[in-house]
mmCIF file of C-alpha atoms in Angstrom:
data_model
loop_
_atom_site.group_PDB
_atom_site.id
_atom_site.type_symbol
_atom_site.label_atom_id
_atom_site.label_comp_id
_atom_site.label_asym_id
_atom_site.label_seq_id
_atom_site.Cartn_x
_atom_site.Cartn_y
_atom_site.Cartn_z
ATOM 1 C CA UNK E 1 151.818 133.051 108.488
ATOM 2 C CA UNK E 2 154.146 130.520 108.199
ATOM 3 C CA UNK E 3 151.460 127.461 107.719
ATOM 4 C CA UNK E 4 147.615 127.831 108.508
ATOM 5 C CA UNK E 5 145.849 126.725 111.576
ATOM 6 C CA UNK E 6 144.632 123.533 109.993
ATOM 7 C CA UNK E 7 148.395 122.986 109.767
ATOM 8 C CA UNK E 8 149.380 123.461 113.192
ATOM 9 C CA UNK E 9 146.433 120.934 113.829
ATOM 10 C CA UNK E 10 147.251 118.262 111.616
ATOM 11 C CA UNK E 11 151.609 118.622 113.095
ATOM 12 C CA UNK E 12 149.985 118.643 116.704
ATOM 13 C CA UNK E 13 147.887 115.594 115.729
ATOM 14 C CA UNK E 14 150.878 113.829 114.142
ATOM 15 C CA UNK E 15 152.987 114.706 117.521
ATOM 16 C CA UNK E 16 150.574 113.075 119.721
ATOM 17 C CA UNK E 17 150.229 110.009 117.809
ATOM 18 C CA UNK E 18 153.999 109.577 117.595
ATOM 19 C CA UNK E 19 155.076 109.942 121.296
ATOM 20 C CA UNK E 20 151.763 107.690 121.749
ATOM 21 C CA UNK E 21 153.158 104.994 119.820
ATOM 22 C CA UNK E 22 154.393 101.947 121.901
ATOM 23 C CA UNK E 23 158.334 101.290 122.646
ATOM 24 C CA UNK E 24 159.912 97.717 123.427
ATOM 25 C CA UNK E 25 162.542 98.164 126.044
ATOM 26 C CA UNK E 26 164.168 94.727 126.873
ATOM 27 C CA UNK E 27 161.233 92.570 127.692
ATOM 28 C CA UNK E 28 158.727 95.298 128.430
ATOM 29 C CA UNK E 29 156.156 97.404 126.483
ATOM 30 C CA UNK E 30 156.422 101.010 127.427
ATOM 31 C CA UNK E 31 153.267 103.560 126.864
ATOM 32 C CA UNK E 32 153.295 106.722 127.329
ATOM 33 C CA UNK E 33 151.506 110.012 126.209
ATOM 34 C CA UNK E 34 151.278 113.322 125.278
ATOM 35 C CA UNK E 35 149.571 117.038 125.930
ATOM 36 C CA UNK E 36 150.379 119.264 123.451
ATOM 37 C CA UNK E 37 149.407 122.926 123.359
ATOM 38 C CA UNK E 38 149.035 124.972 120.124
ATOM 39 C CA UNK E 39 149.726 129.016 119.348
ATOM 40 C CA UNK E 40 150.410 131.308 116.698
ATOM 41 C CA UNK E 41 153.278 133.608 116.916
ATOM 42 C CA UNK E 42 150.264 136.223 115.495
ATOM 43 C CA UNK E 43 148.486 135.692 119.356
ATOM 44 C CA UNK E 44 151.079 137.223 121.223
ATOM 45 C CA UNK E 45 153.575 140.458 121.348
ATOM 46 C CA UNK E 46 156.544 138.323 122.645
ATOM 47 C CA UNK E 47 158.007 135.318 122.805
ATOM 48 C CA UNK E 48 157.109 134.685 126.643
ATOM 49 C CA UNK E 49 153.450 135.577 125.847
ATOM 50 C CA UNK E 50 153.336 133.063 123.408
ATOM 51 C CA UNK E 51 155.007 129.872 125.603
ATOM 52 C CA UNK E 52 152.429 131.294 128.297
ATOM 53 C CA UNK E 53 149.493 131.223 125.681
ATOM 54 C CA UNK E 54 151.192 127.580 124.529
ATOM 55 C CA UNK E 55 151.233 126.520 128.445
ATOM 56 C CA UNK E 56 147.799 127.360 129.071
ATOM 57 C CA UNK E 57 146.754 125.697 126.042
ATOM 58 C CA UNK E 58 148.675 122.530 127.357
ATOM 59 C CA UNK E 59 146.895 122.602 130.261
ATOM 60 C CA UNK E 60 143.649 122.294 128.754
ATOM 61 C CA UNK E 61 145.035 119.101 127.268
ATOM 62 C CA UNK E 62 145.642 118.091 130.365
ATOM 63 C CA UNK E 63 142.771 118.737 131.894
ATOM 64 C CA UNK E 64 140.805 117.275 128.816
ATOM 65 C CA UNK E 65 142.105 113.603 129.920
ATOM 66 C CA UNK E 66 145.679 114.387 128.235
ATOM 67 C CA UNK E 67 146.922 112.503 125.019
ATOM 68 C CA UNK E 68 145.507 115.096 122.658
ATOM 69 C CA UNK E 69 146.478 118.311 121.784
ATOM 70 C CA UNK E 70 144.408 121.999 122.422
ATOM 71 C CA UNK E 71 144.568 125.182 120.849
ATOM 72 C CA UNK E 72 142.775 128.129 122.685
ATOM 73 C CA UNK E 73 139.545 125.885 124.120
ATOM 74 C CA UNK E 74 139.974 123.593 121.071
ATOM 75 C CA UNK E 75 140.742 120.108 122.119
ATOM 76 C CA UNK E 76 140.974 116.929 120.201
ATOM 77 C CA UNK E 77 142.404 113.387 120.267
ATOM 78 C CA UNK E 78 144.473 112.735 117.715
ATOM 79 C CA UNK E 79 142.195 111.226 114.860
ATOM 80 C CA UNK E 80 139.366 113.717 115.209
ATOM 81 C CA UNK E 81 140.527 116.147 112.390
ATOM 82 C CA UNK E 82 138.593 116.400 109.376
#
């Protein structure tokens, strides 16, 4: 593999807590947030079974209360890695 799983956890991490960062527009404070959804290229036999492992994986984010990321049932909040 290209980087380890702890890897793709620590970029995921690093995603969310960029796109959560706060952007002055004019006047105004602008928030916004991010689900992110993790897989390995190893998890699937093509590339639409991996975006559909990635979506699902999203999803849980989602579900989870969003601004964190998930790979396959694993969900954190940015800042919960070890």
């Amino acid at each position: 593999p290209v980087c380890s799983r702890a890897d793709m956890h620590r970029i995921a991490e690093r995603i969310v807590e960029a796109i959560r960062e706060p952007i002055a527009i004019g006047a105004h404070r602008v928030e916004v947030s991010a689900s992110v959804g993790v897989a390995s290229g190893a998890e699937a036999v093509s590339l639409l079974g991996l975006v559909e492992i990635a979506d699902r994986a999203m999803y849980s984010a989602k579900n989870s209360g969003g601004n964190r990321f998930c790979d396959r049932g694993y969900v954190r909040e940015p800042g919960q890695l070890s």
